[in-house]
DNA sequence: TTGTAGGCGTTATCAG
DNA sequence: CTGATAACGCCTACAA
């Protein structure tokens, strides 16, 4: 029923060891023997059992991806990048998402044990801290969009502070003296950094810091919706909105349009991430480009390096990617 | 270094067989023994090797997902649905995407061999036909968004014809006598069905069939962009556009806005899929709701059923989901 | 260059 | 109820 290495060996008139050597290019094999083995293998449609191979080599050729959820274009872009890089190196992808609370994450972590050679973890919420204690020892790992103070894991982040600072400054330079911010999730590191950048830009421009201008949000379109209602009720009304991500900016645009507030004439709007759709909405969204799929690719490369160097005691490095301002029309800039 | 079942057995003063029985609830074990074993296992942080288990049970607790690509919100929604259903049943997800040509798909198929208990395949392009011949024998599988005439695989599709028909009819009923269609990819089954539904609605309304109104597309925003340029050049200009998916509709809206064509006053626009963002763009997009993540969930349930019944020779069934019209403002309807 | 045989960590089949 | 022990399919010294 299932064709094993023994079948190939028997059929080719050699030992299993030889077949193994041929198929893995390990050890020397006579050329004729090799050709014959290969041919038989193909003929029999033999394909080695990954499980058996894993059992003995303790390697799975698989990398695990832990995501908080799969909602929206952001995470699918990340996965796309990861998948590309992984595929290039012959690695497979074990994806696990929706880890709302701690116990779910612990379960997921446990589930990865023995199934992957390394892990890409995107858990921006700070309780990652404690959770990573449940992670299998010596498993190579790369943190994306989060750094842990307590443990020096290799990590990949973008410079959220810088991006937010520059975007806010851009708005200010365009004459907006009251810029509202729709914040990201409360315990999210990236959200915190973006808020910090926003505040710093205001301060450096010697604009007053008004807590009323900082509206709560959670990175969903619906949150953008709700936030706008609050903002429009503000007195005096701000003339610009900086949403901590594009999804919220899009939600905001939607409500502004309903309310008959013209963008950008009466209200400038900007987001963060530059998800692919940002350029297609109306008006095209000014935002901060993260290079989302590139982020996934870089993370994967970093992880693969970590996997191949496992044990050679490299110091884990933290890379910070520089984001780029993308000025489109939603902020009222002249140039597209 | 790595704690195995033997370690637990030794520490608990029993045989590995007993430990195995305890951990799998197979066979009878004295209560005291069981408790002790469990405790030791927890203490030692023992976790069974999936590979070893797979080797003997020939089951992986993993389902494979084959996608054409990961671009846009559609596929991430599908994965979300799959992930939810799989997670509920304790299954893991091996994801593989970007299968442009045949050889890539064959590689991916081979890679899944021995790593998964079943496969969800979303390859709408019709050359799936030949490709499925490379698929491991007796591997449970569910086709999504595609049916193969030649092989009676279990499949899950939505009624693309019906959805397109009803949407087109709705546009006609609103007074549009010239409705342009932006078509999907050439060899895509769903695209074909949607086109068929569009044509049938025109015919039933006794409107002339004008090939010029059928513009080529490929399901990307950029294609929507390009198509609109063609449509605007048409003489006489149609008053409505039906894009074969939401992404193209969004691309179309973007260009219409650039061109100063008001939607829906001067041009009605509608899409297909109801991706989550459709309700948030301006104007909110009239479309056909597919229930994308539900599609993923259903597919997974179907597959899991197939896995557990494997060998009991069930006849593969084809389910067809009925889509639902979602009237929003982009088509000029009064009601939101 | 090739073959033999041990072992990877589990589960499952027998006896006790 | 419990314990040996034989698979599962493969890789890899070690011998020849």
JSON list of N, CA and C in Angstrom, two decimals, chain B residues 133-164:
[
{"chain": "B", "resi": 133, "resn": "UNK", "atom": "N", "xyz": [-4.03, 14.64, -10.24]},
{"chain": "B", "resi": 133, "resn": "UNK", "atom": "CA", "xyz": [-3.55, 13.28, -10.45]},
{"chain": "B", "resi": 133, "resn": "UNK", "atom": "C", "xyz": [-2.28, 13.02, -9.64]},
{"chain": "B", "resi": 134, "resn": "UNK", "atom": "N", "xyz": [-1.61, 14.08, -9.28]},
{"chain": "B", "resi": 134, "resn": "UNK", "atom": "CA", "xyz": [-0.39, 13.93, -8.48]},
{"chain": "B", "resi": 134, "resn": "UNK", "atom": "C", "xyz": [-0.67, 13.84, -7.00]},
{"chain": "B", "resi": 135, "resn": "UNK", "atom": "N", "xyz": [-1.91, 13.73, -6.67]},
{"chain": "B", "resi": 135, "resn": "UNK", "atom": "CA", "xyz": [-2.17, 13.81, -5.24]},
{"chain": "B", "resi": 135, "resn": "UNK", "atom": "C", "xyz": [-2.15, 12.42, -4.62]},
{"chain": "B", "resi": 136, "resn": "UNK", "atom": "N", "xyz": [-1.56, 12.37, -3.44]},
{"chain": "B", "resi": 136, "resn": "UNK", "atom": "CA", "xyz": [-1.41, 11.10, -2.75]},
{"chain": "B", "resi": 136, "resn": "UNK", "atom": "C", "xyz": [-2.72, 10.32, -2.74]},
{"chain": "B", "resi": 137, "resn": "UNK", "atom": "N", "xyz": [-2.64, 9.08, -3.00]},
{"chain": "B", "resi": 137, "resn": "UNK", "atom": "CA", "xyz": [-3.85, 8.27, -3.04]},
{"chain": "B", "resi": 137, "resn": "UNK", "atom": "C", "xyz": [-4.53, 8.26, -1.68]},
{"chain": "B", "resi": 138, "resn": "UNK", "atom": "N", "xyz": [-5.83, 8.19, -1.73]},
{"chain": "B", "resi": 138, "resn": "UNK", "atom": "CA", "xyz": [-6.63, 8.04, -0.51]},
{"chain": "B", "resi": 138, "resn": "UNK", "atom": "C", "xyz": [-6.50, 9.20, 0.48]},
{"chain": "B", "resi": 139, "resn": "UNK", "atom": "N", "xyz": [-5.99, 10.31, 0.05]},
{"chain": "B", "resi": 139, "resn": "UNK", "atom": "CA", "xyz": [-5.93, 11.44, 0.95]},
{"chain": "B", "resi": 139, "resn": "UNK", "atom": "C", "xyz": [-7.24, 12.20, 0.87]},
{"chain": "B", "resi": 140, "resn": "UNK", "atom": "N", "xyz": [-7.93, 12.31, 2.00]},
{"chain": "B", "resi": 140, "resn": "UNK", "atom": "CA", "xyz": [-9.19, 13.07, 1.98]},
{"chain": "B", "resi": 140, "resn": "UNK", "atom": "C", "xyz": [-8.93, 14.49, 1.49]},
{"chain": "B", "resi": 141, "resn": "UNK", "atom": "N", "xyz": [-9.87, 14.99, 0.74]},
{"chain": "B", "resi": 141, "resn": "UNK", "atom": "CA", "xyz": [-9.66, 16.30, 0.13]},
{"chain": "B", "resi": 141, "resn": "UNK", "atom": "C", "xyz": [-10.99, 17.00, -0.06]},
{"chain": "B", "resi": 142, "resn": "UNK", "atom": "N", "xyz": [-10.95, 18.31, 0.02]},
{"chain": "B", "resi": 142, "resn": "UNK", "atom": "CA", "xyz": [-12.14, 19.10, -0.30]},
{"chain": "B", "resi": 142, "resn": "UNK", "atom": "C", "xyz": [-11.73, 20.21, -1.26]},
{"chain": "B", "resi": 143, "resn": "UNK", "atom": "N", "xyz": [-12.44, 20.28, -2.33]},
{"chain": "B", "resi": 143, "resn": "UNK", "atom": "CA", "xyz": [-12.19, 21.34, -3.30]},
{"chain": "B", "resi": 143, "resn": "UNK", "atom": "C", "xyz": [-13.07, 22.53, -2.96]},
{"chain": "B", "resi": 144, "resn": "UNK", "atom": "N", "xyz": [-12.45, 23.71, -2.94]},
{"chain": "B", "resi": 144, "resn": "UNK", "atom": "CA", "xyz": [-13.25, 24.89, -2.68]},
{"chain": "B", "resi": 144, "resn": "UNK", "atom": "C", "xyz": [-13.22, 25.80, -3.90]},
{"chain": "B", "resi": 145, "resn": "UNK", "atom": "N", "xyz": [-14.36, 26.28, -4.27]},
{"chain": "B", "resi": 145, "resn": "UNK", "atom": "CA", "xyz": [-14.46, 27.20, -5.41]},
{"chain": "B", "resi": 145, "resn": "UNK", "atom": "C", "xyz": [-14.10, 26.56, -6.73]},
{"chain": "B", "resi": 146, "resn": "UNK", "atom": "N", "xyz": [-14.20, 25.28, -6.80]},
{"chain": "B", "resi": 146, "resn": "UNK", "atom": "CA", "xyz": [-13.91, 24.62, -8.07]},
{"chain": "B", "resi": 146, "resn": "UNK", "atom": "C", "xyz": [-14.46, 23.20, -8.03]},
{"chain": "B", "resi": 147, "resn": "UNK", "atom": "N", "xyz": [-14.96, 22.77, -9.13]},
{"chain": "B", "resi": 147, "resn": "UNK", "atom": "CA", "xyz": [-15.37, 21.38, -9.23]},
{"chain": "B", "resi": 147, "resn": "UNK", "atom": "C", "xyz": [-14.67, 20.77, -10.43]},
{"chain": "B", "resi": 148, "resn": "UNK", "atom": "N", "xyz": [-14.34, 19.50, -10.29]},
{"chain": "B", "resi": 148, "resn": "UNK", "atom": "CA", "xyz": [-13.72, 18.83, -11.40]},
{"chain": "B", "resi": 148, "resn": "UNK", "atom": "C", "xyz": [-14.73, 17.89, -12.04]},
{"chain": "B", "resi": 149, "resn": "UNK", "atom": "N", "xyz": [-14.92, 18.08, -13.30]},
{"chain": "B", "resi": 149, "resn": "UNK", "atom": "CA", "xyz": [-15.87, 17.22, -14.00]},
{"chain": "B", "resi": 149, "resn": "UNK", "atom": "C", "xyz": [-15.40, 15.77, -13.96]},
{"chain": "B", "resi": 150, "resn": "UNK", "atom": "N", "xyz": [-14.10, 15.63, -14.15]},
{"chain": "B", "resi": 150, "resn": "UNK", "atom": "CA", "xyz": [-13.55, 14.29, -14.33]},
{"chain": "B", "resi": 150, "resn": "UNK", "atom": "C", "xyz": [-13.54, 13.45, -13.06]},
{"chain": "B", "resi": 151, "resn": "UNK", "atom": "N", "xyz": [-13.34, 14.10, -11.92]},
{"chain": "B", "resi": 151, "resn": "UNK", "atom": "CA", "xyz": [-13.27, 13.34, -10.68]},
{"chain": "B", "resi": 151, "resn": "UNK", "atom": "C", "xyz": [-14.31, 13.85, -9.69]},
{"chain": "B", "resi": 152, "resn": "UNK", "atom": "N", "xyz": [-15.04, 12.98, -9.11]},
{"chain": "B", "resi": 152, "resn": "UNK", "atom": "CA", "xyz": [-16.09, 13.40, -8.17]},
{"chain": "B", "resi": 152, "resn": "UNK", "atom": "C", "xyz": [-15.53, 13.66, -6.79]},
{"chain": "B", "resi": 153, "resn": "UNK", "atom": "N", "xyz": [-14.71, 14.68, -6.66]},
{"chain": "B", "resi": 153, "resn": "UNK", "atom": "CA", "xyz": [-14.20, 15.04, -5.35]},
{"chain": "B", "resi": 153, "resn": "UNK", "atom": "C", "xyz": [-15.28, 15.78, -4.57]},
{"chain": "B", "resi": 154, "resn": "UNK", "atom": "N", "xyz": [-15.22, 15.65, -3.26]},
{"chain": "B", "resi": 154, "resn": "UNK", "atom": "CA", "xyz": [-16.10, 16.48, -2.45]},
{"chain": "B", "resi": 154, "resn": "UNK", "atom": "C", "xyz": [-15.75, 17.93, -2.72]},
{"chain": "B", "resi": 155, "resn": "UNK", "atom": "N", "xyz": [-16.74, 18.77, -2.82]},
{"chain": "B", "resi": 155, "resn": "UNK", "atom": "CA", "xyz": [-16.42, 20.16, -3.11]},
{"chain": "B", "resi": 155, "resn": "UNK", "atom": "C", "xyz": [-17.40, 21.11, -2.47]},
{"chain": "B", "resi": 156, "resn": "UNK", "atom": "N", "xyz": [-16.96, 22.32, -2.37]},
{"chain": "B", "resi": 156, "resn": "UNK", "atom": "CA", "xyz": [-17.76, 23.37, -1.76]},
{"chain": "B", "resi": 156, "resn": "UNK", "atom": "C", "xyz": [-17.64, 24.59, -2.65]},
{"chain": "B", "resi": 157, "resn": "UNK", "atom": "N", "xyz": [-18.76, 25.04, -3.14]},
{"chain": "B", "resi": 157, "resn": "UNK", "atom": "CA", "xyz": [-18.71, 26.24, -3.98]},
{"chain": "B", "resi": 157, "resn": "UNK", "atom": "C", "xyz": [-19.86, 27.14, -3.59]},
{"chain": "B", "resi": 158, "resn": "UNK", "atom": "N", "xyz": [-19.79, 28.36, -4.09]},
{"chain": "B", "resi": 158, "resn": "UNK", "atom": "CA", "xyz": [-20.96, 29.20, -3.93]},
{"chain": "B", "resi": 158, "resn": "UNK", "atom": "C", "xyz": [-21.63, 29.29, -5.28]},
{"chain": "B", "resi": 159, "resn": "UNK", "atom": "N", "xyz": [-22.86, 29.68, -5.25]},
{"chain": "B", "resi": 159, "resn": "UNK", "atom": "CA", "xyz": [-23.60, 29.75, -6.50]},
{"chain": "B", "resi": 159, "resn": "UNK", "atom": "C", "xyz": [-23.28, 31.06, -7.21]},
{"chain": "B", "resi": 160, "resn": "UNK", "atom": "N", "xyz": [-22.17, 31.04, -7.90]},
{"chain": "B", "resi": 160, "resn": "UNK", "atom": "CA", "xyz": [-21.70, 32.26, -8.56]},
{"chain": "B", "resi": 160, "resn": "UNK", "atom": "C", "xyz": [-22.67, 32.74, -9.62]},
{"chain": "B", "resi": 161, "resn": "UNK", "atom": "N", "xyz": [-23.23, 31.79, -10.32]},
{"chain": "B", "resi": 161, "resn": "UNK", "atom": "CA", "xyz": [-24.18, 32.14, -11.37]},
{"chain": "B", "resi": 161, "resn": "UNK", "atom": "C", "xyz": [-25.36, 32.91, -10.78]},
{"chain": "B", "resi": 162, "resn": "UNK", "atom": "N", "xyz": [-25.93, 32.32, -9.79]},
{"chain": "B", "resi": 162, "resn": "UNK", "atom": "CA", "xyz": [-27.08, 32.93, -9.14]},
{"chain": "B", "resi": 162, "resn": "UNK", "atom": "C", "xyz": [-26.77, 34.31, -8.57]},
{"chain": "B", "resi": 163, "resn": "UNK", "atom": "N", "xyz": [-25.65, 34.42, -7.90]},
{"chain": "B", "resi": 163, "resn": "UNK", "atom": "CA", "xyz": [-25.27, 35.70, -7.32]},
{"chain": "B", "resi": 163, "resn": "UNK", "atom": "C", "xyz": [-25.12, 36.78, -8.39]},
{"chain": "B", "resi": 164, "resn": "UNK", "atom": "N", "xyz": [-24.42, 36.43, -9.44]},
{"chain": "B", "resi": 164, "resn": "UNK", "atom": "CA", "xyz": [-24.18, 37.40, -10.51]},
{"chain": "B", "resi": 164, "resn": "UNK", "atom": "C", "xyz": [-25.50, 37.75, -11.20]}
]
